[in-house]
Amino acid sequence: MLRLRSGRTDVALHTLRDAAGPTLLCLHALRGRAADFAELAPHWPGRVLALDFSGHGASDRPRGGSYTPELLAGDADAALAHTGNACVLGVGLGAYVALLLAGGRPSRVQAAYLLPGAGLEGSRTLPHTLVSGEALRAEVARLLEAASHRDAPGFDPMVCALDADPRPPDYARAHADAATRLLFGEDGELRPPWWEMSRESAAALRAPSDPRAGLTMLYASAEATS
Amino acid sequence: MDATYPGAVAPERHRTLTSLGLRLHVAEWGDPAAEPVLLLHGFYDHVHAFDLLAPLLAERFRVVSYDARGHGESEWPDSYAWQTDVLDAIHVLRDLGRPAHVVGHSRGGGLATDCAAQYPDPVRGLVVLDGFGPPPLSQPNAFQRHRLQGSVPQQLTTWLDWRRGVAARRTFAPASSLEELAARRQVQNPRLSLEWLRYFAAHGSRRVGEGFAWNFDPMASRGAGPFRPEWIAPGWRRLKAPMLAVVGDEPDTWGPLDESILSERLANVPVLTRATVQGAGHFMHIEKPRETAALIRDFLEAA
């Protein structure tokens, strides 16, 4: 495991497979960790690295408890600065971050493969102030509860803010339009608005939701674009 | 600190409150047994921004303020998000242990409004001093134009590049003297006198090597993510407390919003009173503290 500086804190980057060939950077779902990708790693032909996002796994919990998708994109960017060009696999919240990174660092992210999972699955098209009064109070109560238990093991409870962090779907779409290649793992289920809108971009391809089949397609896409 | 300014009274009491693991500097004026009023300062400011207004309100109220995270004598977090700033306000409010009025200036006005919308029960009256959000992105002000250069993904690229460098940066370029610090701030806020800004700098800066720097975290200036001004006002329908919305009538570098935009946003507030401080700009509580305090007192006594 390697500790990398990301802003004012450190994030943990784990090597899951050390092999010659293209690098795969894995980004986990909300409340997940790098080890979630252990079973998948042998199915990639090259080196497999997996990141613990801020507040998760072996990475630091930022003082003050503020989490945004952009902060996590900064974590992934720190990993990218270390690895050089890479393919990115993202699940749930990690898929959202992979999309941001693919748009913000198009020359570094050869292709990104997005799979559904926890975090931003329930993302809204409206800010939290527009949900019902009852839902808003429940959300604030949840945040206040999380704020008082930040020592909990596994992950910082404050990461729950990422579950409902409002980002307009056209924000995600703008990143999709700037990306080199995006693979959306589809299984026919309904996806959040950011996903539905982004998969219509020119960079997008529909991909299998089975990760092994998807990784094969990701590898072929990266070969084609490099 | 021996700096003085006519009418300015530094806080009488200081304490620390921990919110989300971060120590916040809380300051108070007035009778501790009186009805509390919580004051939230604006961006780049600190509690001493209320050294003119607070003593006037303290004739009637227990006046409480705190340095926002990354500002003044409060601790700096490792990262920023709007919602955690709102949670800080809620924590300070809860700590008072009884209903309170909430007054916010500029960014503090936005925080006060969100605090009142998200945690309505203890908020009795809400006063917002020219803190109604930035203009729409279709009519950007200078601040927005600076921030919103390039396409949306290019803005993220810029942010990622900036973030790679800023972590080690603990201050903006220091000034050689308090005088210079005040003069620099006056470029941004030309309606504020150098005399006031020297006082404000003396209470809100620290020695850095041979020079002086504001007690302000450079990282606080960015990184809360994409923000849509048009999202702000619809949430105000959620407010239970009555709002007094105050602007100055003089054009300033920040605000007031065009009346057409402001009135459209304020149409969402269920119980609204509007007021204008004559002869003042964005910092009406510093330019015209007596007039501003009178408006606030009259409104809160009726609330």
PDB file of N, CA and C in Angstrom, chain A residues 15-24 41-49 219:
ATOM      1  N   THR A  15      -2.046  -1.801  -4.429  1.00  0.00           N
ATOM      2  CA  THR A  15      -1.754  -2.564  -5.642  1.00  0.00           C
ATOM      3  C   THR A  15      -2.423  -3.929  -5.495  1.00  0.00           C
ATOM      4  N   LEU A  16      -3.403  -4.188  -6.338  1.00  0.00           N
ATOM      5  CA  LEU A  16      -4.134  -5.457  -6.259  1.00  0.00           C
ATOM      6  C   LEU A  16      -3.535  -6.490  -7.203  1.00  0.00           C
ATOM      7  N   ARG A  17      -2.842  -6.004  -8.235  1.00  0.00           N
ATOM      8  CA  ARG A  17      -2.213  -6.932  -9.182  1.00  0.00           C
ATOM      9  C   ARG A  17      -1.034  -6.204  -9.800  1.00  0.00           C
ATOM     10  N   ASP A  18       0.116  -6.844  -9.765  1.00  0.00           N
ATOM     11  CA  ASP A  18       1.320  -6.233 -10.302  1.00  0.00           C
ATOM     12  C   ASP A  18       1.726  -7.019 -11.551  1.00  0.00           C
ATOM     13  N   ALA A  19       1.472  -6.432 -12.703  1.00  0.00           N
ATOM     14  CA  ALA A  19       1.775  -7.129 -13.949  1.00  0.00           C
ATOM     15  C   ALA A  19       2.118  -6.102 -15.004  1.00  0.00           C
ATOM     16  N   ALA A  20       2.852  -6.525 -16.020  1.00  0.00           N
ATOM     17  CA  ALA A  20       3.135  -5.634 -17.140  1.00  0.00           C
ATOM     18  C   ALA A  20       1.844  -5.390 -17.899  1.00  0.00           C
ATOM     19  N   GLY A  21       1.748  -4.233 -18.537  1.00  0.00           N
ATOM     20  CA  GLY A  21       0.533  -3.943 -19.302  1.00  0.00           C
ATOM     21  C   GLY A  21      -0.157  -2.712 -18.779  1.00  0.00           C
ATOM     22  N   PRO A  22      -1.268  -2.335 -19.400  1.00  0.00           N
ATOM     23  CA  PRO A  22      -1.940  -1.082 -19.063  1.00  0.00           C
ATOM     24  C   PRO A  22      -2.441  -1.068 -17.612  1.00  0.00           C
ATOM     25  N   THR A  23      -2.470   0.134 -17.047  1.00  0.00           N
ATOM     26  CA  THR A  23      -2.882   0.290 -15.649  1.00  0.00           C
ATOM     27  C   THR A  23      -4.393   0.474 -15.551  1.00  0.00           C
ATOM     28  N   LEU A  24      -4.989  -0.222 -14.581  1.00  0.00           N
ATOM     29  CA  LEU A  24      -6.403  -0.026 -14.250  1.00  0.00           C
ATOM     30  C   LEU A  24      -6.476   0.583 -12.851  1.00  0.00           C
ATOM     31  N   ALA A  41      -9.526  -8.221  -9.869  1.00  0.00           N
ATOM     32  CA  ALA A  41      -8.189  -7.839 -10.326  1.00  0.00           C
ATOM     33  C   ALA A  41      -7.546  -8.833 -11.299  1.00  0.00           C
ATOM     34  N   PRO A  42      -7.655 -10.142 -11.074  1.00  0.00           N
ATOM     35  CA  PRO A  42      -6.994 -11.085 -11.997  1.00  0.00           C
ATOM     36  C   PRO A  42      -7.543 -11.040 -13.417  1.00  0.00           C
ATOM     37  N   HIS A  43      -8.683 -10.374 -13.607  1.00  0.00           N
ATOM     38  CA  HIS A  43      -9.305 -10.359 -14.922  1.00  0.00           C
ATOM     39  C   HIS A  43      -8.871  -9.168 -15.779  1.00  0.00           C
ATOM     40  N   TRP A  44      -7.908  -8.410 -15.285  1.00  0.00           N
ATOM     41  CA  TRP A  44      -7.351  -7.303 -16.082  1.00  0.00           C
ATOM     42  C   TRP A  44      -5.941  -7.694 -16.508  1.00  0.00           C
ATOM     43  N   PRO A  45      -5.587  -7.435 -17.780  1.00  0.00           N
ATOM     44  CA  PRO A  45      -4.294  -7.927 -18.266  1.00  0.00           C
ATOM     45  C   PRO A  45      -3.069  -7.218 -17.680  1.00  0.00           C
ATOM     46  N   GLY A  46      -3.225  -6.050 -17.095  1.00  0.00           N
ATOM     47  CA  GLY A  46      -2.055  -5.312 -16.607  1.00  0.00           C
ATOM     48  C   GLY A  46      -2.079  -5.102 -15.106  1.00  0.00           C
ATOM     49  N   ARG A  47      -1.508  -3.976 -14.704  1.00  0.00           N
ATOM     50  CA  ARG A  47      -1.419  -3.613 -13.299  1.00  0.00           C
ATOM     51  C   ARG A  47      -2.788  -3.122 -12.801  1.00  0.00           C
ATOM     52  N   VAL A  48      -3.185  -3.537 -11.615  1.00  0.00           N
ATOM     53  CA  VAL A  48      -4.458  -3.095 -11.046  1.00  0.00           C
ATOM     54  C   VAL A  48      -4.200  -2.364  -9.732  1.00  0.00           C
ATOM     55  N   LEU A  49      -4.585  -1.094  -9.686  1.00  0.00           N
ATOM     56  CA  LEU A  49      -4.470  -0.288  -8.471  1.00  0.00           C
ATOM     57  C   LEU A  49      -5.872   0.076  -8.004  1.00  0.00           C
ATOM     58  N   TYR A 219     -10.556  -2.735 -22.027  1.00  0.00           N
ATOM     59  CA  TYR A 219      -9.193  -2.929 -22.529  1.00  0.00           C
ATOM     60  C   TYR A 219      -9.137  -2.674 -24.039  1.00  0.00           C
TER      61      TYR A 219
END
